[in-house]
């Protein structure tokens, strides 16, 4: 019997991460998600995935707290070993994150450090810790932002960390090539989720502005991103490596 692939999706209890996890499960992938504080939402995602016929498990993790990574992977590997007979998994999707809307002149060191820890330092060292658990020929998908290509006031600290993630993704592809592990980065445009206070979902004036500067004439939805992440974990995507893939509907072309 063919063994199911297993994906670990950070920040999988809501928004983009939720849809990534669900889309992966539709392709026959078993799922592990992390959540920071919203355990109830995480279990709702688990129930949804199980209805798709796949196994799923949620673990609490603050991805900005690097000292907790070893204990986290001890928990994950113990679950995997008891459930599948191996402590390893196949796909790592680094999605967890928070937003910051603050111009450069008013950005504090604490705000900067928050962005650094969750969007770059946390991703870097979570991935480092995960490397011994990722199966050869696995996949790493990092989530960046269209804000690394186009610039809006108030997004500098967030976008700088995402720019670092894009460089990191290329280095992963180079250094892990001998294991057959593929690394790519997805850069969403404006998406209608609760991220950043939910403005892209709830602020009609902003939605109209976004639609006007997007070639396809609308705001993105979570499933626009989740389906691409799921595709990158298929055999059909086995020759896509070290790439920045913008999924924005053609924003600011």
PDB file of C-alpha atoms in Angstrom, residues 33-144:
ATOM      1  CA  UNK A  33      -0.756  22.147  11.528  1.00  0.00           C
ATOM      2  CA  UNK A  34       0.474  24.554  14.154  1.00  0.00           C
ATOM      3  CA  UNK A  35      -1.504  27.250  15.906  1.00  0.00           C
ATOM      4  CA  UNK A  36      -0.337  29.966  18.260  1.00  0.00           C
ATOM      5  CA  UNK A  37      -3.382  30.722  20.436  1.00  0.00           C
ATOM      6  CA  UNK A  38      -6.571  29.642  18.649  1.00  0.00           C
ATOM      7  CA  UNK A  39      -6.870  25.950  19.516  1.00  0.00           C
ATOM      8  CA  UNK A  40     -10.589  25.850  18.691  1.00  0.00           C
ATOM      9  CA  UNK A  41     -10.005  27.021  15.115  1.00  0.00           C
ATOM     10  CA  UNK A  42      -7.161  24.513  14.748  1.00  0.00           C
ATOM     11  CA  UNK A  43      -9.458  21.646  15.706  1.00  0.00           C
ATOM     12  CA  UNK A  44     -12.088  22.885  13.239  1.00  0.00           C
ATOM     13  CA  UNK A  45      -9.458  22.617  10.496  1.00  0.00           C
ATOM     14  CA  UNK A  46      -8.566  19.112  11.708  1.00  0.00           C
ATOM     15  CA  UNK A  47     -12.221  18.044  11.455  1.00  0.00           C
ATOM     16  CA  UNK A  48     -12.423  19.455   7.921  1.00  0.00           C
ATOM     17  CA  UNK A  49      -9.319  17.538   6.844  1.00  0.00           C
ATOM     18  CA  UNK A  50     -10.578  14.318   8.398  1.00  0.00           C
ATOM     19  CA  UNK A  51     -13.811  14.694   6.401  1.00  0.00           C
ATOM     20  CA  UNK A  52     -11.557  14.679   3.321  1.00  0.00           C
ATOM     21  CA  UNK A  53     -10.358  11.256   4.420  1.00  0.00           C
ATOM     22  CA  UNK A  54      -6.897  12.272   5.675  1.00  0.00           C
ATOM     23  CA  UNK A  55      -5.204  12.097   9.039  1.00  0.00           C
ATOM     24  CA  UNK A  56      -4.527  15.416  10.786  1.00  0.00           C
ATOM     25  CA  UNK A  57      -3.014  16.687  14.016  1.00  0.00           C
ATOM     26  CA  UNK A  58      -2.567  20.148  15.560  1.00  0.00           C
ATOM     27  CA  UNK A  59       0.286  21.322  17.815  1.00  0.00           C
ATOM     28  CA  UNK A  60       0.698  24.628  19.612  1.00  0.00           C
ATOM     29  CA  UNK A  61       3.754  26.616  18.476  1.00  0.00           C
ATOM     30  CA  UNK A  62       4.892  30.218  18.686  1.00  0.00           C
ATOM     31  CA  UNK A  63       7.210  30.402  15.679  1.00  0.00           C
ATOM     32  CA  UNK A  64       8.998  33.447  17.080  1.00  0.00           C
ATOM     33  CA  UNK A  65      10.250  31.457  20.093  1.00  0.00           C
ATOM     34  CA  UNK A  66      13.255  29.569  18.777  1.00  0.00           C
ATOM     35  CA  UNK A  67      14.080  27.888  22.085  1.00  0.00           C
ATOM     36  CA  UNK A  68      10.820  25.947  21.792  1.00  0.00           C
ATOM     37  CA  UNK A  69      11.605  24.319  18.444  1.00  0.00           C
ATOM     38  CA  UNK A  70      13.457  21.280  19.773  1.00  0.00           C
ATOM     39  CA  UNK A  71      10.603  20.396  22.120  1.00  0.00           C
ATOM     40  CA  UNK A  72       8.083  20.982  19.334  1.00  0.00           C
ATOM     41  CA  UNK A  73       9.838  18.566  16.998  1.00  0.00           C
ATOM     42  CA  UNK A  74      10.165  16.035  19.793  1.00  0.00           C
ATOM     43  CA  UNK A  75       6.357  16.116  20.085  1.00  0.00           C
ATOM     44  CA  UNK A  76       5.837  15.975  16.319  1.00  0.00           C
ATOM     45  CA  UNK A  77       8.327  13.164  15.736  1.00  0.00           C
ATOM     46  CA  UNK A  78       6.826  11.128  18.590  1.00  0.00           C
ATOM     47  CA  UNK A  79       3.363  11.506  17.039  1.00  0.00           C
ATOM     48  CA  UNK A  80       4.689  10.565  13.586  1.00  0.00           C
ATOM     49  CA  UNK A  81       6.592   7.554  14.871  1.00  0.00           C
ATOM     50  CA  UNK A  82       3.585   6.214  16.762  1.00  0.00           C
ATOM     51  CA  UNK A  83       1.153   6.882  13.885  1.00  0.00           C
ATOM     52  CA  UNK A  84       3.269   6.050  10.835  1.00  0.00           C
ATOM     53  CA  UNK A  85       6.277   4.142  12.170  1.00  0.00           C
ATOM     54  CA  UNK A  86       8.696   6.918  11.172  1.00  0.00           C
ATOM     55  CA  UNK A  87       9.486  10.318  12.745  1.00  0.00           C
ATOM     56  CA  UNK A  88       9.835  11.977   9.336  1.00  0.00           C
ATOM     57  CA  UNK A  89       7.534  13.997   7.102  1.00  0.00           C
ATOM     58  CA  UNK A  90       7.631  15.229   3.507  1.00  0.00           C
ATOM     59  CA  UNK A  91       6.544  18.843   3.126  1.00  0.00           C
ATOM     60  CA  UNK A  92       7.317  21.896   5.260  1.00  0.00           C
ATOM     61  CA  UNK A  93       5.201  24.990   4.592  1.00  0.00           C
ATOM     62  CA  UNK A  94       6.447  28.021   6.538  1.00  0.00           C
ATOM     63  CA  UNK A  95       3.314  30.152   6.605  1.00  0.00           C
ATOM     64  CA  UNK A  96       2.818  31.477  10.169  1.00  0.00           C
ATOM     65  CA  UNK A  97       3.127  35.213  10.610  1.00  0.00           C
ATOM     66  CA  UNK A  98       1.677  38.526  11.696  1.00  0.00           C
ATOM     67  CA  UNK A  99       1.453  41.926  10.023  1.00  0.00           C
ATOM     68  CA  UNK A 100       2.692  45.419  10.861  1.00  0.00           C
ATOM     69  CA  UNK A 101       1.438  48.703   9.410  1.00  0.00           C
ATOM     70  CA  UNK A 102       3.951  51.329  10.502  1.00  0.00           C
ATOM     71  CA  UNK A 103       5.984  53.871   8.532  1.00  0.00           C
ATOM     72  CA  UNK A 104       9.773  53.797   8.855  1.00  0.00           C
ATOM     73  CA  UNK A 105       9.912  57.035  10.871  1.00  0.00           C
ATOM     74  CA  UNK A 106       7.748  55.533  13.615  1.00  0.00           C
ATOM     75  CA  UNK A 107       8.804  51.863  13.618  1.00  0.00           C
ATOM     76  CA  UNK A 108      10.144  50.875  17.022  1.00  0.00           C
ATOM     77  CA  UNK A 109      12.949  48.422  17.688  1.00  0.00           C
ATOM     78  CA  UNK A 110      10.451  46.142  19.429  1.00  0.00           C
ATOM     79  CA  UNK A 111       8.172  46.131  16.364  1.00  0.00           C
ATOM     80  CA  UNK A 112      11.156  45.471  14.107  1.00  0.00           C
ATOM     81  CA  UNK A 113      12.300  42.589  16.307  1.00  0.00           C
ATOM     82  CA  UNK A 114       8.792  41.086  16.298  1.00  0.00           C
ATOM     83  CA  UNK A 115       8.850  41.019  12.494  1.00  0.00           C
ATOM     84  CA  UNK A 116      12.385  39.656  12.463  1.00  0.00           C
ATOM     85  CA  UNK A 117      11.638  36.849  14.899  1.00  0.00           C
ATOM     86  CA  UNK A 118       8.447  35.537  13.333  1.00  0.00           C
ATOM     87  CA  UNK A 119       9.124  36.155   9.631  1.00  0.00           C
ATOM     88  CA  UNK A 120      12.845  35.505   9.240  1.00  0.00           C
ATOM     89  CA  UNK A 121      14.752  34.268  12.289  1.00  0.00           C
ATOM     90  CA  UNK A 122      11.949  31.914  13.291  1.00  0.00           C
ATOM     91  CA  UNK A 123      11.566  30.533   9.768  1.00  0.00           C
ATOM     92  CA  UNK A 124      15.325  30.113   9.374  1.00  0.00           C
ATOM     93  CA  UNK A 125      15.810  28.142  12.577  1.00  0.00           C
ATOM     94  CA  UNK A 126      12.545  26.205  12.411  1.00  0.00           C
ATOM     95  CA  UNK A 127      13.633  25.005   8.974  1.00  0.00           C
ATOM     96  CA  UNK A 128      17.121  24.229  10.274  1.00  0.00           C
ATOM     97  CA  UNK A 129      15.635  22.100  13.061  1.00  0.00           C
ATOM     98  CA  UNK A 130      13.250  20.403  10.623  1.00  0.00           C
ATOM     99  CA  UNK A 131      15.946  19.336   8.142  1.00  0.00           C
ATOM    100  CA  UNK A 132      16.743  16.084   9.924  1.00  0.00           C
ATOM    101  CA  UNK A 133      13.037  15.156   9.878  1.00  0.00           C
ATOM    102  CA  UNK A 134      12.237  16.010   6.248  1.00  0.00           C
ATOM    103  CA  UNK A 135      12.391  13.018   3.931  1.00  0.00           C
ATOM    104  CA  UNK A 136      14.740  13.110   0.959  1.00  0.00           C
ATOM    105  CA  UNK A 137      12.889  14.376  -2.142  1.00  0.00           C
ATOM    106  CA  UNK A 138      10.686  16.441   0.141  1.00  0.00           C
ATOM    107  CA  UNK A 139       9.547  20.020  -0.380  1.00  0.00           C
ATOM    108  CA  UNK A 140       9.974  23.290   1.489  1.00  0.00           C
ATOM    109  CA  UNK A 141       7.621  26.135   0.625  1.00  0.00           C
ATOM    110  CA  UNK A 142       8.135  29.517   2.247  1.00  0.00           C
ATOM    111  CA  UNK A 143       5.485  32.234   2.149  1.00  0.00           C
ATOM    112  CA  UNK A 144       6.700  35.726   1.272  1.00  0.00           C
TER     113      UNK A 144
END
